[in-house]
Amino acid sequence: MFVVKAILTAILVIILGLLYGGIARKVTARVHRRYGPPFYQNFIDVLKLFSKRLPTSHGVMFELGPVMAFGGMLVSLMFLPVGRGNPLFTFEGDLFVLLYLIVVAPLGLALGAGQASNPNATIGIARGLTLMIGYEFVFFVSVLPIIKDMHTVNLFRIAMAQSGSLSSLNAVRYPFSFAAALISMHAMLGEKPFDQTVAPHEIASGPMVEYGGKFLGLLQLYHAIAIIVETGLVVTFFLGGFSMPVFFLLTFVLFIMAVIVNTVMPRFRIFQAVQFFFLLPLVLAVINIIINAG
Amino acid sequence: MAIKQWAQGRSLWLMHFCTGCGAVELPPTMTSRFDMERFGIAPMATPRQADVLLVTGYLTVKTLKRVIRSYEQMIDPKYVIGFGSCTVNGGMYYDSYNVINHLDLYIPVDVYVAGCMPRPEAIIDAFLKLRQMIVNGEADGWKKYRENLEWYRKNQRKILDVDKWGLL
């Protein structure tokens, strides 16, 4: 039962993640006043990538990198309460485990790309890890007042405590923290202006530069899960307690919001991005802590 | 097998090797007016991720070496589109001392787009032709390259000064 539930969740989230990505491409196209690819284009892309021949390898870690990224994100998903049902792993303090596990995925990619020893990949990894100092810290500060008021670090309980009336939603009770968490989520998703890690025109897609074919297909699946996990984390904290369809709808709305910002924004330089996180979002998050302390 | 080719034909990722003037016709093809993304065609950053090598214009002997390297880094199945008159017969540079005239001698070309320069409509038409060829299993340039590698190497060695610059 446990295994079946895990596999079904993974398949559902991968399909939804690819669908979100496809719709995001369509939305981007419409903002550019283009027609855009069909909404199922991402499925075709993944199918094509897996149908390619085995790509050149640069060593064992290079091959394990995408697997580690995919697996790390898959395990993080198992900690996320999707809808009202219990997540697969739930215990007091699972928030910290989840925050650690989310880092496993980019770290795996970093190790894999590191073995290819392409300078573009190295720059991309350095940027990704630097950016993490900015958004991880802000995200954690923005959820601090929630943890303090609810006296729990269990994701499922935090989500369920918000069900009931609209005013019990954390987004309403902690609006400044919500804003800070949204900005932080934007950087987690790697949308512009925080896409320094990938930056296709500048460092040739960063950590992915040497990956092609089946490896790239796996990374696309990783990205599909990452979309849901990262938006789902914000939904759990600030808009939690709804049933499963509403949960996915909310993740979709947050993701499309990020995509629309992405289409009209240029890219920050890396030090500007980190500086930005320690100015506006951090101040927003701290404001809510001060309000709630009083 | 059929679904594999169907997917390969509908998702063509480009590696546009921007030599010569051909690159100037690509931005209008990508952006709002002609919008090639509706056919699943998207530009990619590196040869590892790409399916189609787009050689846009004349090739000097020096650039040819880079084109061959990029082509060999791509993952099978891969396709080549020769773009403009220069790749067909040298175009307006046919008698230049350092420009190659026939791209087909060095890497296998699946589709040529004639013209100086071809309009975006012609480019999209070439992509649709390539899609048709992939679905029918006719776009097998990458197989030819594997099978006749000696012949291609011989031609490449003839024009690239191997003694001076080393092997590819």
CSV table of C-alpha atoms in Angstrom, one decimal:
chain,number,residue,atom,x,y,z
A,1,MET,CA,0.0,0.0,0.0
A,2,PHE,CA,2.8,2.4,1.0
A,3,VAL,CA,4.8,1.7,-2.1
A,4,VAL,CA,1.7,1.9,-4.4
A,5,LYS,CA,0.8,5.3,-2.9
A,6,ALA,CA,4.3,6.5,-3.4
A,7,ILE,CA,4.5,5.5,-7.0
A,8,LEU,CA,1.0,6.9,-7.8
A,9,THR,CA,1.9,10.2,-6.2
A,10,ALA,CA,5.2,10.4,-8.2
A,11,ILE,CA,3.5,9.6,-11.5
A,12,LEU,CA,0.6,12.1,-10.9
A,13,VAL,CA,3.1,14.9,-9.9
A,14,ILE,CA,5.4,14.2,-12.9
A,15,ILE,CA,2.4,14.4,-15.3
A,16,LEU,CA,1.1,17.5,-13.7
A,17,GLY,CA,4.5,19.1,-13.6
A,18,LEU,CA,5.1,18.5,-17.3
A,19,LEU,CA,1.6,19.9,-18.0
A,20,TYR,CA,2.3,23.0,-15.9
A,21,GLY,CA,5.6,23.5,-17.9
A,22,GLY,CA,3.7,23.1,-21.2
A,23,ILE,CA,1.0,25.6,-20.2
A,24,ALA,CA,3.8,28.0,-18.9
A,25,ARG,CA,5.4,27.9,-22.4
A,26,LYS,CA,2.0,28.7,-23.9
A,27,VAL,CA,1.5,31.6,-21.5
A,28,THR,CA,5.0,32.9,-22.2
A,29,ALA,CA,4.2,32.8,-25.9
A,30,ARG,CA,1.0,34.7,-25.5
A,31,VAL,CA,2.8,37.4,-23.5
A,32,HIS,CA,5.2,37.6,-26.5
A,33,ARG,CA,2.1,37.7,-28.8
A,34,ARG,CA,3.1,34.4,-30.3
A,35,TYR,CA,0.9,31.3,-30.8
A,36,GLY,CA,3.2,29.0,-28.8
A,37,PRO,CA,3.7,25.3,-28.8
A,38,PRO,CA,0.9,22.9,-28.0
A,39,PHE,CA,0.3,22.4,-24.3
A,40,TYR,CA,1.6,18.8,-24.5
A,41,GLN,CA,4.9,19.8,-26.0
A,42,ASN,CA,6.9,18.9,-22.9
A,43,PHE,CA,5.6,15.3,-23.0
A,44,ILE,CA,6.9,15.1,-26.6
A,45,ASP,CA,10.2,16.6,-25.6
A,46,VAL,CA,10.7,14.1,-22.8
A,47,LEU,CA,9.7,11.2,-25.1
A,48,LYS,CA,12.2,12.4,-27.7
A,49,LEU,CA,15.0,12.8,-25.2
A,50,PHE,CA,14.5,9.3,-23.9
A,51,SER,CA,14.4,7.9,-27.4
A,52,LYS,CA,17.9,9.3,-28.2
A,53,ARG,CA,21.0,7.1,-28.0
A,54,LEU,CA,23.1,6.9,-24.9
A,55,PRO,CA,25.1,10.1,-24.6
A,56,THR,CA,28.8,10.5,-24.0
A,57,SER,CA,29.8,9.9,-20.4
A,58,HIS,CA,32.4,11.7,-18.4
A,59,GLY,CA,32.5,9.3,-15.5
A,60,VAL,CA,30.4,7.5,-12.9
A,61,MET,CA,29.4,10.7,-11.0
A,62,PHE,CA,28.4,12.4,-14.2
A,63,GLU,CA,25.9,9.6,-14.8
A,64,LEU,CA,24.7,9.5,-11.1
A,65,GLY,CA,24.2,13.3,-11.0
A,66,PRO,CA,20.8,13.4,-12.8
A,67,VAL,CA,19.7,10.3,-10.9
A,68,MET,CA,20.6,11.9,-7.6
A,69,ALA,CA,18.8,15.1,-8.6
A,70,PHE,CA,15.7,13.2,-9.7
A,71,GLY,CA,15.7,10.9,-6.6
A,72,GLY,CA,16.3,13.8,-4.2
A,73,MET,CA,13.4,15.7,-5.5
A,74,LEU,CA,11.2,12.6,-5.5
A,75,VAL,CA,12.0,11.9,-1.8
A,76,SER,CA,11.2,15.6,-0.9
A,77,LEU,CA,7.9,15.1,-2.6
A,78,MET,CA,7.1,12.3,-0.2
A,79,PHE,CA,7.3,14.7,2.7
A,80,LEU,CA,4.9,17.2,1.2
A,81,PRO,CA,1.3,17.1,2.4
A,82,VAL,CA,-0.7,17.0,-0.9
A,83,GLY,CA,-4.3,18.0,-0.1
A,84,ARG,CA,-5.9,16.7,3.1
A,85,GLY,CA,-4.3,13.2,3.0
A,86,ASN,CA,-1.4,12.3,5.2
A,87,PRO,CA,2.0,12.7,3.4
A,88,LEU,CA,4.0,9.5,3.2
A,89,PHE,CA,6.5,10.6,5.8
A,90,THR,CA,5.2,12.7,8.6
A,91,PHE,CA,6.7,13.4,12.0
A,92,GLU,CA,7.5,16.3,14.3
A,93,GLY,CA,10.4,18.2,12.6
A,94,ASP,CA,9.8,17.0,9.1
A,95,LEU,CA,10.1,20.6,7.8
A,96,PHE,CA,13.8,20.6,8.5
A,97,VAL,CA,14.3,17.2,6.8
A,98,LEU,CA,12.4,18.6,3.8
A,99,LEU,CA,14.5,21.7,3.6
A,100,TYR,CA,17.6,19.5,3.7
A,101,LEU,CA,16.3,17.1,1.1
A,102,ILE,CA,15.4,19.9,-1.4
A,103,VAL,CA,19.1,20.8,-1.4
A,104,VAL,CA,20.1,17.2,-2.3
A,105,ALA,CA,18.8,17.7,-5.8
A,106,PRO,CA,20.9,20.7,-6.9
A,107,LEU,CA,23.9,19.2,-5.0
A,108,GLY,CA,23.6,16.0,-7.0
A,109,LEU,CA,23.4,18.0,-10.2
A,110,ALA,CA,26.5,20.0,-9.0
A,111,LEU,CA,28.5,16.8,-8.4
A,112,GLY,CA,27.6,15.4,-11.8
A,113,ALA,CA,28.3,18.6,-13.7
A,114,GLY,CA,31.5,19.0,-11.7
A,115,GLN,CA,32.9,15.8,-13.2
A,116,ALA,CA,32.3,17.1,-16.7
A,117,SER,CA,34.7,19.9,-15.8
A,118,ASN,CA,33.1,22.3,-18.3
A,119,PRO,CA,33.8,25.9,-17.1
A,120,ASN,CA,30.3,26.9,-17.8
A,121,ALA,CA,28.9,24.2,-15.5
A,122,THR,CA,31.3,25.3,-12.7
A,123,ILE,CA,30.2,28.9,-13.0
A,124,GLY,CA,26.5,27.8,-13.0
A,125,ILE,CA,27.0,25.7,-9.9
A,126,ALA,CA,28.8,28.4,-8.0
A,127,ARG,CA,26.0,30.8,-8.9
A,128,GLY,CA,23.3,28.3,-7.8
A,129,LEU,CA,24.9,27.7,-4.4
A,130,THR,CA,25.5,31.4,-3.9
A,131,LEU,CA,21.9,32.2,-4.7
A,132,MET,CA,20.8,29.6,-2.2
A,133,ILE,CA,22.3,31.6,0.6
A,134,GLY,CA,19.9,34.3,-0.3
A,135,TYR,CA,16.6,32.5,-0.8
A,136,GLU,CA,16.9,29.7,1.7
A,137,PHE,CA,17.6,32.1,4.6
A,138,VAL,CA,14.7,34.4,3.6
A,139,PHE,CA,12.3,31.5,3.3
A,140,PHE,CA,13.2,30.2,6.7
A,141,VAL,CA,12.8,33.6,8.3
A,142,SER,CA,9.4,34.0,6.6
A,143,VAL,CA,8.1,30.8,8.1
A,144,LEU,CA,9.5,31.5,11.6
A,145,PRO,CA,6.4,33.3,12.9
A,146,ILE,CA,4.2,30.4,11.8
A,147,ILE,CA,6.3,27.9,13.6
A,148,LYS,CA,6.4,30.1,16.7
A,149,ASP,CA,2.6,30.7,16.9
A,150,MET,CA,1.6,27.1,16.1
A,151,HIS,CA,4.2,25.5,18.3
A,152,THR,CA,4.9,22.8,15.7
A,153,VAL,CA,7.3,22.0,12.9
A,154,ASN,CA,5.1,19.3,11.4
A,155,LEU,CA,4.1,20.2,7.9
A,156,PHE,CA,0.9,18.3,7.9
A,157,ARG,CA,-0.3,19.9,11.2
A,158,ILE,CA,0.7,23.4,9.9
A,159,ALA,CA,-1.4,22.8,6.8
A,160,MET,CA,-4.4,21.4,8.6
A,161,ALA,CA,-4.5,24.2,11.2
A,162,GLN,CA,-5.4,26.6,8.4
A,163,SER,CA,-8.5,24.8,7.2
A,164,GLY,CA,-11.8,26.2,8.1
A,165,SER,CA,-12.4,29.9,7.5
A,166,LEU,CA,-10.5,32.2,5.1
A,167,SER,CA,-9.1,34.3,8.0
A,168,SER,CA,-7.3,31.3,9.4
A,169,LEU,CA,-5.1,31.1,6.3
A,170,ASN,CA,-1.5,32.0,7.1
A,171,ALA,CA,-1.5,34.1,3.9
A,172,VAL,CA,-4.1,36.4,5.5
A,173,ARG,CA,-2.5,36.3,9.0
A,174,TYR,CA,1.0,36.9,7.9
A,175,PRO,CA,0.8,38.9,4.6
A,176,PHE,CA,4.4,40.2,4.7
A,177,SER,CA,5.9,36.8,5.4
A,178,PHE,CA,3.8,35.5,2.5
A,179,ALA,CA,5.2,38.1,0.2
A,180,ALA,CA,8.7,37.3,1.2
A,181,ALA,CA,8.1,33.5,0.8
A,182,LEU,CA,6.7,34.2,-2.7
A,183,ILE,CA,9.8,36.0,-3.8
A,184,SER,CA,11.9,33.2,-2.3
A,185,MET,CA,9.9,30.7,-4.2
A,186,HIS,CA,10.5,32.6,-7.4
A,187,ALA,CA,14.2,32.1,-6.9
A,188,MET,CA,13.8,28.4,-6.0
A,189,LEU,CA,12.0,27.9,-9.3
A,190,GLY,CA,14.9,29.7,-11.1
A,191,GLU,CA,12.7,32.1,-12.9
A,192,LYS,CA,14.0,35.4,-14.1
A,193,PRO,CA,15.3,37.7,-12.6
A,194,PHE,CA,16.8,34.8,-10.6
A,195,ASP,CA,17.9,32.4,-13.4
A,196,GLN,CA,21.6,33.0,-13.0
A,197,THR,CA,22.2,29.3,-12.5
A,198,VAL,CA,20.9,28.3,-15.9
A,199,ALA,CA,21.3,31.5,-18.0
A,200,PRO,CA,21.2,29.9,-21.5
A,201,HIS,CA,22.5,32.9,-23.4
A,202,GLU,CA,25.3,33.6,-21.0
A,203,ILE,CA,26.8,30.4,-19.6
A,204,ALA,CA,25.1,27.9,-22.0
A,205,SER,CA,22.5,26.5,-19.5
A,206,GLY,CA,25.0,26.2,-16.6
A,207,PRO,CA,25.1,22.8,-14.9
A,208,MET,CA,23.2,21.1,-17.8
A,209,VAL,CA,25.8,22.1,-20.3
A,210,GLU,CA,27.2,18.6,-20.9
A,211,TYR,CA,24.0,16.7,-20.4
A,212,GLY,CA,22.0,15.6,-23.4
A,213,GLY,CA,19.7,12.8,-24.5
A,214,LYS,CA,18.5,10.5,-21.7
A,215,PHE,CA,20.2,12.4,-19.0
A,216,LEU,CA,18.5,15.6,-20.0
A,217,GLY,CA,15.2,13.7,-20.1
A,218,LEU,CA,15.7,12.7,-16.5
A,219,LEU,CA,16.5,16.3,-15.6
A,220,GLN,CA,13.3,17.4,-17.3
A,221,LEU,CA,11.4,15.0,-15.0
A,222,TYR,CA,13.3,16.4,-12.1
A,223,HIS,CA,12.3,19.9,-13.0
A,224,ALA,CA,8.7,18.8,-13.4
A,225,ILE,CA,8.6,17.5,-9.8
A,226,ALA,CA,10.6,20.5,-8.5
A,227,ILE,CA,7.9,22.9,-9.8
A,228,ILE,CA,5.2,21.2,-7.7
A,229,VAL,CA,7.4,20.7,-4.6
A,230,GLU,CA,8.6,24.3,-4.5
A,231,THR,CA,5.2,25.9,-5.1
A,232,GLY,CA,3.6,23.2,-2.9
A,233,LEU,CA,5.9,24.2,0.0
A,234,VAL,CA,4.6,27.8,-0.1
A,235,VAL,CA,1.0,26.5,-0.5
A,236,THR,CA,1.4,24.2,2.5
A,237,PHE,CA,2.7,27.0,4.7
A,238,PHE,CA,0.4,29.9,3.7
A,239,LEU,CA,-2.6,28.5,1.8
A,240,GLY,CA,-2.9,25.0,3.4
A,241,GLY,CA,-5.7,22.8,4.5
A,242,PHE,CA,-7.6,22.5,1.2
A,243,SER,CA,-8.5,19.3,-0.7
A,244,MET,CA,-6.2,17.8,-3.3
A,245,PRO,CA,-7.6,19.5,-6.5
A,246,VAL,CA,-7.5,22.9,-4.8
A,247,PHE,CA,-4.0,22.2,-3.7
A,248,PHE,CA,-2.9,21.6,-7.3
A,249,LEU,CA,-4.9,24.6,-8.5
A,250,LEU,CA,-3.1,26.8,-6.0
A,251,THR,CA,0.3,25.5,-7.0
A,252,PHE,CA,-0.6,26.1,-10.6
A,253,VAL,CA,-1.7,29.7,-9.9
A,254,LEU,CA,1.5,30.5,-8.0
A,255,PHE,CA,3.6,28.9,-10.8
A,256,ILE,CA,1.9,30.9,-13.5
A,257,MET,CA,2.3,34.1,-11.5
A,258,ALA,CA,6.1,33.4,-11.4
A,259,VAL,CA,6.1,32.6,-15.1
A,260,ILE,CA,4.4,35.9,-16.0
A,261,VAL,CA,7.0,37.8,-14.0
A,262,ASN,CA,9.7,35.7,-15.7
A,263,THR,CA,8.6,36.7,-19.2
A,264,VAL,CA,8.9,40.4,-18.6
A,265,MET,CA,12.1,40.5,-16.5
A,266,PRO,CA,15.8,40.7,-17.3
A,267,ARG,CA,18.4,38.8,-15.3
A,268,PHE,CA,20.1,40.2,-12.2
A,269,ARG,CA,23.8,39.7,-11.8
A,270,ILE,CA,24.5,37.2,-9.0
A,271,PHE,CA,25.7,39.7,-6.4
A,272,GLN,CA,22.7,41.9,-7.1
A,273,ALA,CA,20.4,39.0,-6.6
A,274,VAL,CA,21.9,38.0,-3.2
A,275,GLN,CA,22.0,41.7,-2.2
A,276,PHE,CA,18.3,42.0,-3.1
A,277,PHE,CA,17.3,39.1,-0.9
A,278,PHE,CA,19.0,40.6,2.1
A,279,LEU,CA,17.2,43.9,1.5
A,280,LEU,CA,13.6,43.8,0.5
A,281,PRO,CA,12.4,40.2,1.2
A,282,LEU,CA,14.3,39.9,4.4
A,283,VAL,CA,12.9,43.2,5.7
A,284,LEU,CA,9.3,42.0,4.8
A,285,ALA,CA,9.8,38.8,6.7
A,286,VAL,CA,11.2,40.5,9.7
A,287,ILE,CA,8.3,43.0,9.7
A,288,ASN,CA,5.9,40.2,10.3
A,289,ILE,CA,8.0,38.8,13.1
A,290,ILE,CA,8.0,42.1,14.8
A,291,ILE,CA,4.2,42.5,14.4
A,292,ASN,CA,3.6,39.1,15.8
A,293,ALA,CA,5.9,39.5,18.7
A,294,GLY,CA,3.9,42.5,19.9
B,1,MET,CA,9.1,2.7,-33.2
B,2,ALA,CA,6.5,4.9,-34.9
B,3,ILE,CA,5.8,6.9,-31.7
B,4,LYS,CA,9.6,7.4,-31.3
B,5,GLN,CA,9.9,9.0,-34.8
B,6,TRP,CA,6.7,10.9,-34.2
B,7,ALA,CA,8.2,12.5,-31.1
B,8,GLN,CA,11.6,13.1,-32.7
B,9,GLY,CA,9.9,14.9,-35.6
B,10,ARG,CA,7.8,17.1,-33.4
B,11,SER,CA,10.5,18.2,-31.0
B,12,LEU,CA,13.5,19.6,-32.9
B,13,TRP,CA,16.0,21.4,-30.8
B,14,LEU,CA,18.4,23.7,-32.7
B,15,MET,CA,22.0,24.3,-32.4
B,16,HIS,CA,22.4,27.2,-34.7
B,17,PHE,CA,26.0,27.6,-35.8
B,18,CYS,CA,25.9,31.2,-36.6
B,19,THR,CA,28.4,31.6,-39.4
B,20,GLY,CA,27.9,34.2,-42.1
B,21,CYS,CA,24.8,36.2,-42.6
B,22,GLY,CA,22.2,33.5,-42.2
B,23,ALA,CA,21.9,34.1,-38.5
B,24,VAL,CA,20.1,37.3,-39.2
B,25,GLU,CA,17.1,35.5,-40.6
B,26,LEU,CA,16.7,33.4,-37.5
B,27,PRO,CA,15.5,36.0,-34.9
B,28,PRO,CA,12.4,36.8,-37.0
B,29,THR,CA,11.8,33.1,-37.4
B,30,MET,CA,11.9,32.6,-33.6
B,31,THR,CA,10.0,35.6,-32.5
B,32,SER,CA,6.4,36.9,-32.7
B,33,ARG,CA,6.0,37.2,-36.5
B,34,PHE,CA,6.8,33.7,-37.6
B,35,ASP,CA,7.0,31.9,-34.2
B,36,MET,CA,8.7,28.5,-34.9
B,37,GLU,CA,8.1,27.3,-31.4
B,38,ARG,CA,4.6,26.3,-32.4
B,39,PHE,CA,6.2,23.4,-34.3
B,40,GLY,CA,8.2,22.4,-31.2
B,41,ILE,CA,11.4,23.9,-32.6
B,42,ALA,CA,13.4,25.6,-29.9
B,43,PRO,CA,17.0,27.0,-29.8
B,44,MET,CA,19.3,25.2,-27.4
B,45,ALA,CA,22.5,26.3,-25.8
B,46,THR,CA,24.9,23.4,-26.4
B,47,PRO,CA,25.5,20.7,-29.0
B,48,ARG,CA,24.9,18.0,-26.4
B,49,GLN,CA,21.3,19.0,-26.0
B,50,ALA,CA,20.5,19.7,-29.7
B,51,ASP,CA,19.1,17.5,-32.5
B,52,VAL,CA,19.5,19.8,-35.5
B,53,LEU,CA,22.7,21.5,-36.5
B,54,LEU,CA,21.9,24.6,-38.5
B,55,VAL,CA,24.8,25.8,-40.5
B,56,THR,CA,23.8,29.3,-41.5
B,57,GLY,CA,25.9,30.5,-44.3
B,58,TYR,CA,29.5,30.3,-45.6
B,59,LEU,CA,32.1,28.2,-43.8
B,60,THR,CA,35.7,29.2,-43.8
B,61,VAL,CA,38.2,26.4,-43.4
B,62,LYS,CA,38.8,27.5,-39.8
B,63,THR,CA,35.1,27.4,-38.9
B,64,LEU,CA,34.7,24.0,-40.6
B,65,LYS,CA,36.9,22.4,-37.9
B,66,ARG,CA,34.5,23.8,-35.2
B,67,VAL,CA,31.5,22.7,-37.1
B,68,ILE,CA,32.8,19.1,-37.3
B,69,ARG,CA,33.6,19.1,-33.6
B,70,SER,CA,30.2,20.4,-32.7
B,71,TYR,CA,28.5,17.9,-35.0
B,72,GLU,CA,30.4,15.0,-33.4
B,73,GLN,CA,29.5,16.1,-29.9
B,74,MET,CA,25.8,15.9,-30.7
B,75,ILE,CA,23.9,12.8,-29.7
B,76,ASP,CA,22.4,10.4,-32.3
B,77,PRO,CA,19.9,10.7,-34.0
B,78,LYS,CA,21.0,14.1,-35.3
B,79,TYR,CA,20.3,16.1,-38.4
B,80,VAL,CA,22.0,18.9,-40.4
B,81,ILE,CA,20.3,21.7,-42.3
B,82,GLY,CA,22.4,23.6,-44.8
B,83,PHE,CA,21.3,27.1,-44.9
B,84,GLY,CA,21.6,29.5,-47.9
B,85,SER,CA,23.4,29.1,-51.2
B,86,CYS,CA,26.8,29.2,-49.6
B,87,THR,CA,26.4,25.7,-48.1
B,88,VAL,CA,25.1,24.3,-51.5
B,89,ASN,CA,27.8,25.5,-53.8
B,90,GLY,CA,29.8,28.3,-52.1
B,91,GLY,CA,27.4,31.0,-53.1
B,92,MET,CA,28.9,34.4,-53.7
B,93,TYR,CA,32.1,33.2,-52.1
B,94,TYR,CA,32.6,30.3,-54.5
B,95,ASP,CA,36.1,31.5,-55.6
B,96,SER,CA,37.4,32.6,-52.2
B,97,TYR,CA,40.7,31.0,-51.1
B,98,ASN,CA,39.5,30.0,-47.7
B,99,VAL,CA,35.8,29.1,-48.0
B,100,ILE,CA,34.5,25.6,-48.7
B,101,ASN,CA,32.0,25.2,-51.4
B,102,HIS,CA,30.2,21.9,-50.7
B,103,LEU,CA,29.2,21.3,-47.1
B,104,ASP,CA,28.0,17.8,-48.0
B,105,LEU,CA,31.6,16.6,-48.5
B,106,TYR,CA,32.4,17.1,-44.8
B,107,ILE,CA,29.2,16.4,-42.8
B,108,PRO,CA,26.0,14.7,-44.1
B,109,VAL,CA,23.4,17.3,-44.8
B,110,ASP,CA,19.7,16.2,-44.6
B,111,VAL,CA,18.0,19.3,-45.9
B,112,TYR,CA,19.2,22.3,-47.9
B,113,VAL,CA,17.5,25.6,-47.9
B,114,ALA,CA,18.5,27.5,-51.1
B,115,GLY,CA,18.4,31.3,-51.3
B,116,CYS,CA,20.6,34.3,-50.4
B,117,MET,CA,19.1,34.7,-47.8
B,118,PRO,CA,16.2,32.3,-47.5
B,119,ARG,CA,13.1,34.0,-46.0
B,120,PRO,CA,11.7,32.8,-42.7
B,121,GLU,CA,8.9,31.0,-44.6
B,122,ALA,CA,11.5,29.0,-46.4
B,123,ILE,CA,13.2,28.1,-43.2
B,124,ILE,CA,10.0,26.9,-41.5
B,125,ASP,CA,9.2,25.0,-44.7
B,126,ALA,CA,12.6,23.2,-44.4
B,127,PHE,CA,11.9,22.2,-40.9
B,128,LEU,CA,8.5,20.8,-41.8
B,129,LYS,CA,10.2,18.9,-44.6
B,130,LEU,CA,12.8,17.6,-42.1
B,131,ARG,CA,9.9,16.5,-39.8
B,132,GLN,CA,8.3,14.6,-42.6
B,133,MET,CA,11.6,12.9,-43.4
B,134,ILE,CA,12.1,11.9,-39.8
B,135,VAL,CA,8.6,10.5,-39.5
B,136,ASN,CA,9.2,8.5,-42.7
B,137,GLY,CA,12.6,7.4,-41.5
B,138,GLU,CA,14.4,9.1,-44.4
B,139,ALA,CA,16.6,11.5,-42.4
B,140,ASP,CA,19.4,9.1,-41.8
B,141,GLY,CA,22.4,11.4,-42.4
B,142,TRP,CA,23.8,10.4,-39.0
B,143,LYS,CA,23.8,6.8,-40.0
B,144,LYS,CA,25.6,7.6,-43.2
B,145,TYR,CA,28.2,9.5,-41.3
B,146,ARG,CA,28.9,6.5,-39.0
B,147,GLU,CA,29.0,4.1,-41.9
B,148,ASN,CA,31.2,6.2,-44.3
B,149,LEU,CA,33.3,7.8,-41.6
B,150,GLU,CA,36.5,7.0,-43.5
B,151,TRP,CA,35.3,8.8,-46.6
B,152,TYR,CA,34.3,11.9,-44.6
B,153,ARG,CA,37.6,11.9,-42.7
B,154,LYS,CA,39.5,11.8,-46.0
B,155,ASN,CA,37.7,14.8,-47.3
B,156,GLN,CA,38.1,16.6,-44.0
B,157,ARG,CA,41.9,15.9,-43.9
B,158,LYS,CA,42.3,17.1,-47.4
B,159,ILE,CA,41.1,20.6,-46.6
B,160,LEU,CA,42.2,21.0,-43.0
B,161,ASP,CA,45.9,21.2,-42.6
B,162,VAL,CA,46.3,18.2,-40.3
B,163,ASP,CA,50.1,18.2,-40.3
B,164,LYS,CA,50.1,21.7,-38.9
B,165,TRP,CA,47.0,21.7,-36.6
B,166,GLY,CA,46.8,18.1,-35.5
B,167,LEU,CA,43.9,15.7,-36.0
B,168,LEU,CA,40.3,16.6,-35.3
